[in-house]
Amino acid sequence: MTAGSLLASARATADASVVVARCDELATVSATPGHITRVYLSPEHARVNTIVARWMQDAGMTTWQDDAGNLHGSVPGATPDAPVLLIGSHLDTVVDAGRYDGVVGVLMGIAAVARLRDERGALPFGVQVIAFSDEEGTRFGKALLGSSAVAGVWDDAWWDLTDADGVTLRQAFTDFGLDPARVGDAAVDASRLVGYLEAHIEQGPYLEQADQALGVVTSIASARRFTVEAVGEARHAGGTPYERRHDALLAAAEAALAVERICRDAHHVGTVGTMTVEPGAVNVVPGLARFSVDLRGEFDEGRDRVWDELTRAFALIGERRGVSVEPTEVHRAPAVFCAPRLTAAVRAGIVATGERQPLELFSRAGHDAMSLGLVTDVAMLFLRNPDGISHHPDEFVSAADVALGLDALVTAVEHLAAGHQAPGRPIVDGPHGAAS
């Protein structure tokens, strides 16, 4: 056990037990019994919003659901015109998820607000906890829909996205009781923001390797996602010689291996996460294969250079096999760099738990902070996750580490309050989070 573990406050220890118990409770709200699956604009989405709103209200917060389905809980600052600090993460999940990804950050935000109200009273700024509704993009294939609405960067082209059942995003809004015409009303007033803080489990092994419970995030990965179609020719498996085959599956498989090889050599992260084949018969040469590519890097420029190399490799594979290999981009997010002012507050919070040299981490996973970074300063606190496994039922964070995280988060907010600028001076450094 680290020295920091021994210094977790008694209040944080008790609150951490509540946070973990609430993670367990929300894990029971799922579309798939025995697993955790909770997607955007589903009955499960509505149910968790209702449950978490009650917990926000118990913490003394005023709650509302915005016009994109995100849940908000707010406490005012010392004056009616006080600016607002946002704290948030998400409640939606991937299919067969773990119980902490996103959820623990929302619940820590609620616990931190309750503690600050009890121990300090009104701050020089209001605090608003946001439970985002679609960080993962599981249902419609487009991530960060909820936080994009809050950031005011909603794209009307998204209305035509469809889920696996052919339901459009527009129809899903209507079925959920939302008015698509009002989605713009979910946007926050960026001029009133102090910034945005997010606590999240680390989706990697680096904190565990360093034997540290908490880490400071320096930046969030630049990402692009693609759907790739390999179109060949379906022919009889027994009657077609190899020299006459245009096998779409083998072209796609070779392309997937090229993703791994090129990304490893370039120190980027590339993943082929899905692949489907048509006609899908045991005795037919595949005529069509579709696969996904998820590409991430620390900087936009490097990510784009790697993608250019991948497209050249795809073209050569297709030419050699007589198969067209055509990618379509479905998602792009710039790298987000955490603001020094907020990062210093997070670091001060970790140091206050007893960790003298907090580990600094580049987040290879995406987060709602990427959207908020387009309009305000952002910073993130990572919590240790044994073995770094996530998007899987085995992801984990201990109550002891949550207690330390709560101490660090509360201290970070107090640090910002102590350094808050006087009225009439700029409240934020500016939207430094987005990197072009």
PDB file of N, CA and C in Angstrom, residues 202 206 216-222 267 269 296-299 335-336 360-365 382:
ATOM      1  N   GLU A 202      -8.056   4.557 -15.719  1.00  0.00           N
ATOM      2  CA  GLU A 202      -7.099   4.453 -16.816  1.00  0.00           C
ATOM      3  C   GLU A 202      -7.429   3.211 -17.632  1.00  0.00           C
ATOM      4  N   TYR A 206      -0.397   1.617 -17.143  1.00  0.00           N
ATOM      5  CA  TYR A 206       0.785   2.383 -16.747  1.00  0.00           C
ATOM      6  C   TYR A 206       0.772   2.799 -15.282  1.00  0.00           C
ATOM      7  N   VAL A 216      -2.046  12.096 -13.758  1.00  0.00           N
ATOM      8  CA  VAL A 216      -2.433  13.344 -14.411  1.00  0.00           C
ATOM      9  C   VAL A 216      -2.407  13.118 -15.916  1.00  0.00           C
ATOM     10  N   VAL A 217      -3.502  13.407 -16.589  1.00  0.00           N
ATOM     11  CA  VAL A 217      -3.570  13.260 -18.038  1.00  0.00           C
ATOM     12  C   VAL A 217      -3.023  14.529 -18.694  1.00  0.00           C
ATOM     13  N   THR A 218      -2.110  14.361 -19.634  1.00  0.00           N
ATOM     14  CA  THR A 218      -1.529  15.506 -20.330  1.00  0.00           C
ATOM     15  C   THR A 218      -2.254  15.810 -21.637  1.00  0.00           C
ATOM     16  N   SER A 219      -2.736  14.763 -22.307  1.00  0.00           N
ATOM     17  CA  SER A 219      -3.447  14.959 -23.576  1.00  0.00           C
ATOM     18  C   SER A 219      -4.270  13.718 -23.882  1.00  0.00           C
ATOM     19  N   ILE A 220      -5.189  13.863 -24.827  1.00  0.00           N
ATOM     20  CA  ILE A 220      -6.078  12.769 -25.237  1.00  0.00           C
ATOM     21  C   ILE A 220      -5.862  12.508 -26.722  1.00  0.00           C
ATOM     22  N   ALA A 221      -5.849  11.251 -27.075  1.00  0.00           N
ATOM     23  CA  ALA A 221      -5.450  10.827 -28.410  1.00  0.00           C
ATOM     24  C   ALA A 221      -6.249  11.480 -29.523  1.00  0.00           C
ATOM     25  N   SER A 222      -5.530  11.794 -30.570  1.00  0.00           N
ATOM     26  CA  SER A 222      -6.129  12.142 -31.847  1.00  0.00           C
ATOM     27  C   SER A 222      -6.659  10.857 -32.480  1.00  0.00           C
ATOM     28  N   HIS A 267       4.566   3.617 -34.008  1.00  0.00           N
ATOM     29  CA  HIS A 267       4.229   3.919 -32.602  1.00  0.00           C
ATOM     30  C   HIS A 267       2.869   4.602 -32.481  1.00  0.00           C
ATOM     31  N   VAL A 269      -1.597   3.547 -32.613  1.00  0.00           N
ATOM     32  CA  VAL A 269      -2.488   2.446 -32.251  1.00  0.00           C
ATOM     33  C   VAL A 269      -3.547   2.305 -33.342  1.00  0.00           C
ATOM     34  N   ARG A 296      -5.387   5.813 -33.779  1.00  0.00           N
ATOM     35  CA  ARG A 296      -5.156   6.814 -32.740  1.00  0.00           C
ATOM     36  C   ARG A 296      -3.676   7.158 -32.656  1.00  0.00           C
ATOM     37  N   GLY A 297      -3.426   8.433 -32.358  1.00  0.00           N
ATOM     38  CA  GLY A 297      -2.059   8.891 -32.160  1.00  0.00           C
ATOM     39  C   GLY A 297      -2.043  10.085 -31.228  1.00  0.00           C
ATOM     40  N   GLU A 298      -0.851  10.461 -30.794  1.00  0.00           N
ATOM     41  CA  GLU A 298      -0.752  11.581 -29.864  1.00  0.00           C
ATOM     42  C   GLU A 298      -0.974  12.916 -30.568  1.00  0.00           C
ATOM     43  N   PHE A 299      -0.615  12.986 -31.864  1.00  0.00           N
ATOM     44  CA  PHE A 299      -0.722  14.237 -32.604  1.00  0.00           C
ATOM     45  C   PHE A 299      -1.471  14.003 -33.912  1.00  0.00           C
ATOM     46  N   ALA A 335      -6.562  15.783 -31.510  1.00  0.00           N
ATOM     47  CA  ALA A 335      -5.920  15.623 -30.207  1.00  0.00           C
ATOM     48  C   ALA A 335      -6.335  16.777 -29.300  1.00  0.00           C
ATOM     49  N   VAL A 336      -6.485  16.460 -28.032  1.00  0.00           N
ATOM     50  CA  VAL A 336      -6.849  17.467 -27.039  1.00  0.00           C
ATOM     51  C   VAL A 336      -5.732  17.535 -26.003  1.00  0.00           C
ATOM     52  N   GLU A 360       2.467  11.320 -15.171  1.00  0.00           N
ATOM     53  CA  GLU A 360       1.779  12.034 -16.249  1.00  0.00           C
ATOM     54  C   GLU A 360       1.531  11.062 -17.388  1.00  0.00           C
ATOM     55  N   LEU A 361       0.314  11.079 -17.928  1.00  0.00           N
ATOM     56  CA  LEU A 361      -0.120  10.068 -18.891  1.00  0.00           C
ATOM     57  C   LEU A 361      -0.749  10.710 -20.119  1.00  0.00           C
ATOM     58  N   PHE A 362      -0.414  10.180 -21.278  1.00  0.00           N
ATOM     59  CA  PHE A 362      -1.129  10.483 -22.517  1.00  0.00           C
ATOM     60  C   PHE A 362      -2.252   9.455 -22.652  1.00  0.00           C
ATOM     61  N   SER A 363      -3.483   9.906 -22.792  1.00  0.00           N
ATOM     62  CA  SER A 363      -4.619   8.998 -22.883  1.00  0.00           C
ATOM     63  C   SER A 363      -4.814   8.530 -24.316  1.00  0.00           C
ATOM     64  N   ARG A 364      -4.631   7.260 -24.530  1.00  0.00           N
ATOM     65  CA  ARG A 364      -4.865   6.692 -25.862  1.00  0.00           C
ATOM     66  C   ARG A 364      -6.342   6.435 -26.114  1.00  0.00           C
ATOM     67  N   ALA A 365      -7.148   6.448 -25.047  1.00  0.00           N
ATOM     68  CA  ALA A 365      -8.599   6.296 -25.182  1.00  0.00           C
ATOM     69  C   ALA A 365      -9.252   7.663 -25.288  1.00  0.00           C
ATOM     70  N   PHE A 382      -6.772  10.300 -13.800  1.00  0.00           N
ATOM     71  CA  PHE A 382      -6.906   8.865 -14.035  1.00  0.00           C
ATOM     72  C   PHE A 382      -6.789   8.099 -12.718  1.00  0.00           C
TER      73      PHE A 382
END
